[in-house]
Short mmCIF file of C-alpha atoms and ligand atoms in Angstrom, two decimals:
data_model
loop_
_atom_site.label_atom_id
_atom_site.label_comp_id
_atom_site.label_asym_id
_atom_site.label_seq_id
_atom_site.Cartn_x
_atom_site.Cartn_y
_atom_site.Cartn_z
CA UNK A 1 -18.70 75.77 -26.33
CA UNK A 2 -21.71 75.04 -23.83
CA UNK A 3 -24.64 77.27 -22.90
CA UNK A 4 -22.89 80.74 -21.65
CA UNK A 5 -22.15 80.72 -18.28
CA UNK A 6 -25.21 82.07 -16.28
CA UNK A 7 -23.88 82.08 -12.60
CA UNK A 8 -27.20 83.67 -11.44
CA UNK A 9 -29.00 80.46 -12.12
CA UNK A 10 -26.60 78.26 -9.99
CA UNK A 11 -27.46 78.78 -6.17
CA UNK A 12 -26.70 75.46 -4.94
CA UNK A 13 -23.25 74.29 -3.98
CA UNK A 14 -24.04 70.93 -6.34
CA UNK A 15 -24.92 73.14 -9.29
CA UNK A 16 -21.82 75.16 -8.69
CA UNK A 17 -19.31 72.29 -8.34
CA UNK A 18 -20.83 70.70 -11.48
CA UNK A 19 -20.16 74.03 -13.36
CA UNK A 20 -16.86 74.66 -11.67
CA UNK A 21 -15.53 71.11 -12.93
CA UNK A 22 -16.26 72.01 -16.45
CA UNK A 23 -13.36 74.90 -16.28
CA UNK A 24 -11.24 74.04 -13.34
CA UNK A 25 -9.45 70.75 -12.75
CA UNK A 26 -11.43 68.84 -10.06
CA UNK A 27 -13.60 71.98 -9.52
CA UNK A 28 -11.22 73.58 -7.05
CA UNK A 29 -8.06 75.84 -7.48
CA UNK A 30 -6.35 73.93 -4.54
CA UNK A 31 -6.87 70.06 -3.99
CA UNK A 32 -7.55 69.97 -0.37
CA UNK A 33 -10.75 72.09 -0.92
CA UNK A 34 -12.40 69.53 -2.98
CA UNK A 35 -13.90 67.50 -0.05
CA UNK A 36 -12.22 64.26 -1.54
CA UNK A 37 -11.04 63.25 1.74
CA UNK A 38 -14.31 63.68 3.59
CA UNK A 39 -16.65 63.05 0.58
CA UNK A 40 -19.61 65.17 -0.63
CA UNK A 41 -19.62 68.35 -2.37
CA UNK A 42 -17.67 71.25 -1.43
CA UNK A 43 -19.50 74.51 0.09
CA UNK A 44 -18.90 77.42 -2.58
CA UNK A 45 -18.55 80.31 0.08
CA UNK A 46 -20.29 83.77 -0.54
CA UNK A 47 -18.70 85.69 2.23
CA UNK A 48 -17.56 85.47 5.64
CA UNK A 49 -17.60 87.86 8.75
CA UNK A 50 -15.77 87.23 11.91
CA UNK A 51 -16.06 83.60 12.85
CA UNK A 52 -18.44 82.88 10.27
CA UNK A 53 -18.79 81.89 6.65
CA UNK A 54 -21.91 81.63 4.45
CA UNK A 55 -22.07 79.41 1.50
CA UNK A 56 -23.99 80.17 -1.67
CA UNK A 57 -27.37 79.00 -0.33
CA UNK A 58 -27.02 81.61 2.65
CA UNK A 59 -26.26 79.06 5.23
CA UNK A 60 -23.81 79.95 8.04
CA UNK A 61 -21.12 78.21 9.45
CA UNK A 62 -18.84 78.82 12.41
CA UNK A 63 -15.41 78.28 10.67
CA UNK A 64 -12.17 76.57 11.90
CA UNK A 65 -10.51 76.18 8.66
CA UNK A 66 -10.05 80.10 8.55
CA UNK A 67 -8.53 80.11 5.16
CA UNK A 68 -5.95 77.23 6.32
CA UNK A 69 -4.77 79.38 9.11
CA UNK A 70 -4.30 82.65 7.23
CA UNK A 71 -7.12 84.35 9.21
CA UNK A 72 -6.49 84.86 12.90
CA UNK A 73 -8.60 88.13 13.54
CA UNK A 74 -11.60 86.73 11.89
CA UNK A 75 -13.03 87.14 8.34
CA UNK A 76 -13.53 90.81 6.84
CA UNK A 77 -11.95 92.53 9.88
CA UNK A 78 -12.99 96.17 9.58
CA UNK A 79 -9.79 97.74 10.30
CA UNK A 80 -7.88 95.64 7.95
CA UNK A 81 -10.42 96.11 5.20
CA UNK A 82 -10.45 99.93 5.97
CA UNK A 83 -6.47 99.91 5.50
CA UNK A 84 -6.77 98.00 2.19
CA UNK A 85 -9.43 100.19 0.82
CA UNK A 86 -7.22 103.39 1.51
CA UNK A 87 -4.51 101.86 -0.55
CA UNK A 88 -6.72 100.23 -3.25
CA UNK A 89 -7.68 103.88 -4.48
CA UNK A 90 -4.25 104.67 -4.93
CA UNK A 91 -3.06 101.89 -7.35
CA UNK A 92 -2.68 98.18 -6.61
CA UNK A 93 1.23 97.30 -7.98
CA UNK A 94 3.62 99.18 -9.35
CA UNK A 95 6.60 96.81 -9.52
CA UNK A 96 8.71 99.41 -7.73
CA UNK A 97 9.77 99.72 -4.10
CA UNK A 98 7.16 101.32 -1.80
CA UNK A 99 7.56 102.75 1.82
CA UNK A 100 5.10 100.49 3.06
CA UNK A 101 7.16 97.24 2.74
CA UNK A 102 9.97 98.79 4.81
CA UNK A 103 7.74 99.34 7.64
CA UNK A 104 6.38 95.91 7.31
CA UNK A 105 9.77 94.02 6.83
CA UNK A 106 10.98 96.12 9.78
CA UNK A 107 8.04 94.97 11.91
CA UNK A 108 8.67 91.34 11.02
CA UNK A 109 12.30 91.44 11.84
CA UNK A 110 11.48 93.05 15.33
CA UNK A 111 9.08 90.15 15.95
CA UNK A 112 11.73 87.59 14.98
CA UNK A 113 14.98 88.45 16.19
CA UNK A 114 16.49 85.51 14.16
CA UNK A 115 15.09 87.55 11.06
CA UNK A 116 17.83 90.14 10.30
CA UNK A 117 16.87 90.59 6.75
CA UNK A 118 13.55 89.47 4.81
CA UNK A 119 12.43 89.27 1.26
CA UNK A 120 8.68 89.18 0.58
CA UNK A 121 6.91 87.06 -2.09
CA UNK A 122 3.41 85.96 -2.77
CA UNK A 123 2.86 82.59 -1.09
CA UNK A 124 4.54 80.04 1.24
CA UNK A 125 5.52 77.75 -1.54
CA UNK A 126 7.60 80.64 -3.03
CA UNK A 127 8.79 81.30 0.62
CA UNK A 128 10.15 77.69 1.09
CA UNK A 129 11.28 77.30 -2.20
CA UNK A 130 13.19 80.36 -2.34
CA UNK A 131 14.88 79.68 1.02
CA UNK A 132 16.09 76.16 -0.21
CA UNK A 133 17.51 77.73 -3.06
CA UNK A 134 19.50 80.26 -1.09
CA UNK A 135 20.60 77.52 1.40
CA UNK A 136 21.91 75.61 -1.64
CA UNK A 137 23.60 78.61 -3.02
CA UNK A 138 25.05 79.82 0.35
CA UNK A 139 26.34 76.39 1.33
CA UNK A 140 27.31 75.11 -2.34
CA UNK A 141 25.79 71.77 -1.37
CA UNK A 142 22.61 70.15 -3.18
CA UNK A 143 20.87 67.74 -0.54
CA UNK A 144 18.17 68.92 1.84
CA UNK A 145 16.44 67.27 4.49
CA UNK A 146 12.80 67.34 5.23
CA UNK A 147 10.50 65.35 7.62
CA UNK A 148 7.68 62.98 6.60
CA UNK A 149 4.43 64.62 6.76
CA UNK A 150 5.68 67.99 6.99
CA UNK A 151 4.51 70.20 3.81
CA UNK A 152 6.49 73.27 2.61
CA UNK A 153 4.43 74.02 -0.39
CA UNK A 154 4.42 72.43 -3.92
CA UNK A 155 7.91 72.94 -5.10
CA UNK A 156 9.02 69.74 -7.01
CA UNK A 157 11.78 68.59 -4.40
CA UNK A 158 9.61 69.36 -1.47
CA UNK A 159 6.61 66.95 -2.91
CA UNK A 160 8.28 63.83 -1.10
CA UNK A 161 6.30 62.18 1.56
CA UNK A 162 4.77 65.69 1.81
CA UNK A 163 1.89 66.35 4.45
CA UNK A 164 -1.33 68.22 3.87
CA UNK A 165 -2.86 67.41 0.34
CA UNK A 166 -0.06 64.93 -0.40
CA UNK A 167 -1.17 62.87 2.93
CA UNK A 168 -4.57 63.42 2.20
CA UNK A 169 -4.72 61.91 -1.05
CA UNK A 170 -1.70 59.65 -0.39
CA UNK A 171 0.18 61.31 -3.26
CA UNK A 172 3.24 62.47 -1.07
CA UNK A 173 5.19 61.73 -4.10
CA UNK A 174 3.51 63.70 -7.01
CA UNK A 175 3.60 62.75 -10.64
CA UNK A 176 5.61 64.87 -12.52
CA UNK A 177 8.35 65.19 -10.09
CA UNK A 178 11.52 63.77 -11.70
CA UNK A 179 13.23 61.28 -9.66
CA UNK A 180 16.57 62.98 -10.65
CA UNK A 181 15.07 66.09 -8.74
CA UNK A 182 13.50 64.26 -5.74
CA UNK A 183 16.63 62.19 -5.03
CA UNK A 184 18.12 65.04 -3.30
CA UNK A 185 15.60 65.58 -0.93
CA UNK A 186 16.18 63.09 2.26
CA UNK A 187 12.94 62.52 4.32
CA UNK A 188 13.19 61.52 7.95
CA UNK A 189 10.87 60.90 10.52
CA UNK A 190 9.74 64.03 12.76
CA UNK A 191 10.68 63.69 16.39
CA UNK A 192 13.71 61.40 15.65
CA UNK A 193 16.81 62.91 16.68
CA UNK A 194 18.48 59.80 16.30
CA UNK A 195 17.72 59.42 12.64
CA UNK A 196 18.77 62.86 11.88
CA UNK A 197 22.13 62.30 13.80
CA UNK A 198 22.57 58.88 11.73
CA UNK A 199 22.04 60.56 8.36
CA UNK A 200 23.68 63.99 8.98
CA UNK A 201 26.97 62.34 10.30
CA UNK A 202 27.02 60.41 7.10
CA UNK A 203 26.17 62.86 4.36
CA UNK A 204 26.63 66.25 6.08
CA UNK A 205 29.09 67.56 3.45
CA UNK A 206 26.35 67.05 0.88
CA UNK A 207 23.45 68.71 2.88
CA UNK A 208 22.48 72.47 2.51
CA UNK A 209 19.71 72.50 5.04
CA UNK A 210 17.18 70.62 7.23
CA UNK A 211 13.70 72.35 6.66
CA UNK A 212 11.07 71.36 9.19
CA UNK A 213 7.78 72.77 10.32
CA UNK A 214 8.98 73.45 13.81
CA UNK A 215 5.27 72.44 15.13
CA UNK A 216 3.84 70.40 12.12
CA UNK A 217 0.33 71.10 11.23
CA UNK A 218 0.16 69.13 7.87
CA UNK A 219 0.05 65.70 8.96
CA UNK A 220 -2.55 67.31 11.59
CA UNK A 221 -1.09 69.16 14.62
CA UNK A 222 1.91 67.27 15.91
CA UNK A 223 4.10 68.69 19.00
CA UNK A 224 7.79 68.64 19.14
CA UNK A 225 9.23 66.35 21.77
CA UNK A 226 11.39 67.98 24.61
CA UNK A 227 14.75 68.63 23.07
CA UNK A 228 13.79 67.73 19.30
CA UNK A 229 14.19 71.33 18.03
CA UNK A 230 17.13 72.08 20.29
CA UNK A 231 18.79 69.03 19.12
CA UNK A 232 18.45 70.16 15.41
CA UNK A 233 20.05 73.06 16.16
CA UNK A 234 22.93 71.65 17.91
CA UNK A 235 23.45 69.21 14.95
CA UNK A 236 23.19 71.91 12.23
CA UNK A 237 25.84 74.14 14.24
CA UNK A 238 28.00 71.14 14.44
CA UNK A 239 27.81 70.06 10.93
CA UNK A 240 27.51 73.45 9.29
CA UNK A 241 24.13 72.72 7.83
CA UNK A 242 21.64 75.56 7.78
CA UNK A 243 18.31 75.00 9.69
CA UNK A 244 15.10 76.33 8.03
CA UNK A 245 11.89 76.65 10.30
CA UNK A 246 8.78 76.70 7.97
CA UNK A 247 6.47 78.82 10.16
CA UNK A 248 4.09 79.72 7.39
CA UNK A 249 1.15 78.33 9.63
CA UNK A 250 2.95 78.95 12.99
CA UNK A 251 4.45 82.54 12.65
CA UNK A 252 2.31 84.95 14.43
CA UNK A 253 -0.21 82.16 15.23
CA UNK A 254 1.23 80.49 18.19
CA UNK A 255 3.04 83.68 19.65
CA UNK A 256 4.08 87.06 18.13
CA UNK A 257 7.41 85.53 17.34
CA UNK A 258 6.30 82.17 16.29
CA UNK A 259 7.54 78.61 17.38
CA UNK A 260 11.08 79.95 17.64
CA UNK A 261 10.10 82.47 20.26
CA UNK A 262 8.13 79.75 22.40
CA UNK A 263 10.60 77.06 22.16
CA UNK A 264 13.71 79.39 22.38
CA UNK A 265 15.50 77.89 19.18
CA UNK A 266 16.49 80.18 16.49
CA UNK A 267 16.87 78.79 12.72
CA UNK A 268 19.20 80.39 10.20
CA UNK A 269 16.31 80.86 7.86
CA UNK A 270 12.43 81.40 8.55
CA UNK A 271 9.64 81.06 6.14
CA UNK A 272 6.54 82.92 6.78
CA UNK A 273 3.16 83.26 4.79
CA UNK A 274 -0.57 83.00 5.70
CA UNK A 275 -1.29 85.41 8.67
CA UNK A 276 1.28 88.06 7.49
CA UNK A 277 -0.85 88.70 4.38
CA UNK A 278 -3.86 89.45 6.54
CA UNK A 279 -6.00 87.21 4.12
CA UNK A 280 -4.18 88.43 1.01
CA UNK A 281 -1.49 86.67 -1.05
CA UNK A 282 1.86 87.03 0.83
CA UNK A 283 4.86 84.87 1.73
CA UNK A 284 8.25 85.94 3.14
CA UNK A 285 11.53 84.41 3.99
CA UNK A 286 14.38 85.96 6.29
CA UNK A 287 17.37 85.07 8.29
CA UNK A 288 20.93 86.03 9.09
CA UNK A 289 22.06 89.28 7.10
CA UNK A 290 25.24 87.54 5.72
CA UNK A 291 22.94 84.68 4.17
CA UNK A 292 20.37 86.91 3.08
CA UNK A 293 22.89 89.21 1.27
CA UNK A 294 23.53 86.18 -0.92
CA UNK A 295 20.14 87.23 -2.73
CA UNK A 296 19.89 88.92 -5.80
CA UNK A 297 20.46 91.81 -6.50
CA UNK A 298 23.04 91.94 -3.61
CA UNK A 299 24.25 88.56 -4.21
CA UNK A 300 24.40 85.66 -6.77
CA UNK A 301 21.30 83.64 -5.64
CA UNK A 302 18.40 84.74 -7.89
CA UNK A 303 14.75 85.16 -6.66
CA UNK A 304 11.96 87.70 -8.04
CA UNK A 305 8.28 88.33 -8.15
CA UNK A 306 6.26 90.98 -10.02
CA UNK A 307 3.56 91.48 -6.98
CA UNK A 308 6.31 90.77 -4.27
CA UNK A 309 5.67 93.45 -1.61
CA UNK A 310 2.47 94.82 -3.36
CA UNK A 311 0.86 97.87 -1.53
CA UNK A 312 -2.57 95.92 -1.29
CA UNK A 313 -1.32 92.73 0.41
CA UNK A 314 1.32 94.73 2.48
CA UNK A 315 -1.21 97.19 3.72
CA UNK A 316 -3.61 94.00 4.76
CA UNK A 317 -0.51 92.34 6.44
CA UNK A 318 0.78 95.43 8.04
CA UNK A 319 -2.71 96.23 9.66
CA UNK A 320 -3.08 92.84 11.05
CA UNK A 321 0.48 92.63 12.65
CA UNK A 322 -0.36 96.02 14.08
CA UNK A 323 -3.39 94.63 15.90
CA UNK A 324 -1.44 91.41 16.96
CA UNK A 325 1.32 94.02 18.30
CA UNK A 326 -1.10 96.52 19.97
CA UNK A 327 -3.06 93.57 21.64
CA UNK A 328 -0.35 91.10 22.80
CA UNK A 329 -2.78 89.48 25.43
CA UNK A 330 -4.81 88.52 22.40
CA UNK A 331 -2.64 85.38 22.39
CA UNK A 332 -3.71 84.38 25.98
CA UNK A 333 -7.47 84.60 25.17
CA UNK A 334 -6.80 82.89 21.88
CA UNK A 335 -4.88 79.93 23.85
CA UNK A 336 -7.80 80.12 26.73
CA UNK A 337 -10.71 79.87 24.19
CA UNK A 338 -9.05 77.06 22.34
CA UNK A 339 -8.36 75.41 25.57
CA UNK A 340 -11.98 75.75 26.43
CA UNK A 341 -12.90 74.36 23.19
CA UNK A 342 -10.67 71.25 23.43
CA UNK A 343 -11.54 70.29 27.02
CA UNK A 344 -14.89 70.34 26.15
CA UNK A 345 -14.49 67.96 23.16
CA UNK A 346 -12.12 65.85 25.34
CA UNK A 347 -15.08 65.61 27.57
CA UNK A 348 -17.57 64.50 24.83
CA UNK A 349 -14.73 61.99 23.69
CA UNK A 350 -14.68 60.56 27.25
CA UNK A 351 -18.56 60.47 27.85
CA UNK A 352 -19.02 58.62 24.68
CA UNK A 353 -15.98 56.56 24.73
CA UNK A 354 -14.70 57.61 21.58
CA UNK A 355 -11.10 56.51 20.27
CA UNK A 356 -10.15 59.92 19.72
CA UNK A 357 -7.34 62.49 20.79
CA UNK A 358 -6.46 66.10 20.42
CA UNK A 359 -3.01 67.57 19.82
CA UNK A 360 -2.98 71.26 20.43
CA UNK A 361 -0.63 74.30 20.87
CA UNK A 362 -2.08 77.92 21.04
CA UNK A 363 -5.19 78.56 18.81
CA UNK A 364 -4.52 75.60 16.65
CA UNK A 365 -5.67 71.88 17.11
CA UNK A 366 -6.48 68.71 15.63
CA UNK A 367 -9.00 65.97 16.33
CA UNK A 368 -7.43 62.69 15.61
CA UNK A 369 -9.36 59.35 15.33
CA UNK A 370 -6.87 57.22 16.77
CA UNK A 371 -6.48 55.21 20.04
CA UNK A 372 -2.66 55.92 20.32
CA UNK A 373 -0.77 59.22 20.45
CA UNK A 374 0.27 61.02 17.26
CA UNK A 375 3.77 62.30 17.07
CA UNK A 376 4.88 61.73 13.69
CA UNK A 377 3.79 60.87 10.16
CA UNK A 378 3.26 57.04 10.59
CA UNK A 379 1.42 57.60 13.85
CA UNK A 380 -0.72 60.23 12.16
CA UNK A 381 -1.52 57.61 9.48
CA UNK A 382 -3.09 55.34 11.88
CA UNK A 383 -5.85 57.83 12.28
CA UNK A 384 -9.28 56.53 11.04
CA UNK A 385 -10.08 58.68 7.91
CA UNK A 386 -13.48 57.32 7.68
CA UNK A 387 -14.25 58.30 10.95
CA UNK A 388 -13.24 61.66 10.60
CA UNK A 389 -15.12 62.05 7.49
CA UNK A 390 -18.22 61.10 9.39
CA UNK A 391 -17.29 63.58 12.22
CA UNK A 392 -16.79 66.33 9.55
CA UNK A 393 -20.20 66.04 7.95
CA UNK A 394 -21.62 65.70 11.37
CA UNK A 395 -20.13 68.80 12.34
CA UNK A 396 -21.48 70.56 9.19
CA UNK A 397 -24.78 69.54 9.67
CA UNK A 398 -24.67 71.42 12.97
CA UNK A 399 -23.13 74.56 11.14
CA UNK A 400 -19.66 73.97 12.22
CA UNK A 401 -17.03 73.75 9.33
CA UNK A 402 -13.80 72.02 10.25
CA UNK A 403 -11.04 71.35 7.61
CA UNK A 404 -12.31 68.71 5.01
CA UNK A 405 -9.00 66.53 6.05
CA UNK A 406 -7.92 64.59 9.18
CA UNK A 407 -4.41 65.69 8.30
CA UNK A 408 -5.05 69.57 8.65
CA UNK A 409 -5.29 71.85 11.92
CA UNK A 410 -8.27 73.54 13.09
CA UNK A 411 -7.84 77.64 13.90
CA UNK A 412 -9.34 79.45 16.30
CA UNK A 413 -9.67 83.27 15.55
CA UNK A 414 -10.02 86.39 18.00
CA UNK A 415 -13.51 86.58 16.34
CA UNK A 416 -14.75 83.36 17.76
CA UNK A 417 -16.90 84.02 20.85
CA UNK A 418 -17.26 81.83 23.98
CA UNK A 419 -20.92 81.22 22.42
CA UNK A 420 -19.19 79.97 19.39
CA UNK A 421 -17.12 77.65 21.46
CA UNK A 422 -20.03 76.65 23.34
CA UNK A 423 -21.94 75.68 20.36
CA UNK A 424 -19.12 73.82 18.81
CA UNK A 425 -18.49 71.59 21.90
CA UNK A 426 -22.24 70.57 21.53
CA UNK A 427 -21.95 69.89 17.86
CA UNK A 428 -19.05 67.63 18.73
CA UNK A 429 -21.31 65.63 21.13
CA UNK A 430 -23.81 64.88 18.13
CA UNK A 431 -21.15 64.27 15.67
CA UNK A 432 -19.28 61.87 17.79
CA UNK A 433 -22.57 60.09 18.47
CA UNK A 434 -23.38 60.14 14.88
CA UNK A 435 -20.34 57.75 14.04
CA UNK A 436 -20.72 55.57 17.14
P1 KE4 B 501 1.00 78.33 0.05
O1 KE4 B 501 1.91 78.18 -0.89
O2 KE4 B 501 -0.16 77.52 0.02
O3 KE4 B 501 0.65 79.77 0.57
O4 KE4 B 501 2.06 77.86 1.48
C1 KE4 B 501 2.31 76.56 1.32
C2 KE4 B 501 2.83 76.12 2.90
C3 KE4 B 501 4.11 75.91 3.36
N1 KE4 B 501 4.35 75.70 4.51
C4 KE4 B 501 3.28 75.22 5.17
C5 KE4 B 501 3.84 74.74 6.72
C6 KE4 B 501 1.95 75.47 4.89
O5 KE4 B 501 1.07 74.85 5.56
C7 KE4 B 501 1.50 75.76 3.45
C8 KE4 B 501 0.51 75.56 2.85
N2 KE4 B 501 -0.76 75.00 3.80
C9 KE4 B 501 -1.67 74.23 3.04
C10 KE4 B 501 -2.78 73.66 4.22
N3 KE4 B 501 -2.34 73.22 5.44
C11 KE4 B 501 -2.52 75.32 2.22
C12 KE4 B 501 -3.74 75.03 1.97
C13 KE4 B 501 -3.74 74.61 0.35
O6 KE4 B 501 -2.81 73.60 -0.07
O7 KE4 B 501 -5.03 74.83 -0.31
#
């Protein structure tokens, strides 16, 4: 065993990263944090407040990663913290039902009319994994359809041409995933109804569900072409296949009722995560009563979790949704601020003649370094990752923290001020110039 761990001595990101790598694979507890896609040493964050995060050297950054979209009200939101503190003092986990989870579940069902019943879990991975098991149990079919570049967590059969870290490191088909498992996952191109129709017509009798990020954010932000989501709905109805919307990112992000509210397309099952945990571990999946009742203990599909519905995560999620529900016009100001930011960045792209474009919806957006539209996995892959890396570090130098991968989304929170937005626009001018 080496020298005793004396964290006091390590006050630089480099020193902490070196020490972290002694105990944690790659020095991180989730691959995309490692800065592998952009180079350099990850920032070790000491604290966050509002739109800012501070690394161990005390340097502050305007944060647009926002814990990969989990934070919509800004870091350490006072009312959320207050509610969590209240609950903490009464005990953190009982492994037994509590009243708070009923209130919380009812609130989500009210926000998402397609969700008549819901099961709370502890992450988006668990939500998607469990929703697929439920779909397979309900239909008695084994194959699933996903789209290239979409990411639904790291369950074996979903790590097939997956987005996020999969795309970032080009390991969208992870080692350790047995071919026999992956072969039941059919991967199609997003925004291509023809490809879906061709496949589903042939093998629909064997397909349990189609799972889709209705607005993908894990190949960077990609927008559904007109009719795509509605087309999926129609095909699933016609062929008796379940439609699962993975709204782990977009749920309560793009609107209080997610993408399904914005686009008026209702799935059979919805997966949620991130925002509903208010910054604490939380996931959920829900949908039609007749399907959800197939879940243990009311039905034969097993799913469980020690900390599911624990009072701490639920209190953070409940207060977050309360604030969003009470301030519905918050979505307009989030959209306005994000629009202001994106227009300013586009002006700089034009002024400096940079091959870059922005895909944006609500308070999420991605700056793609490419000269052609990005509408699916292949067109996203055309982006110049090296230029994104240069841009990322240029922004970091100006005190702005974008996600450390071209294939992720930026997020604006209600804590981002117009001042933050202006400073960020100026920072992009320098960052674009730096990669000219
Ligand atoms: P988690 O298991 O990470 O809570 O959620 C998995 C998941 C499911 N569905 C969607 C649409 C997701 O975006 C995610 C997780 N997102 C990534 C980043 N885009 C989490 C960041 C990470 O892996 O560290």
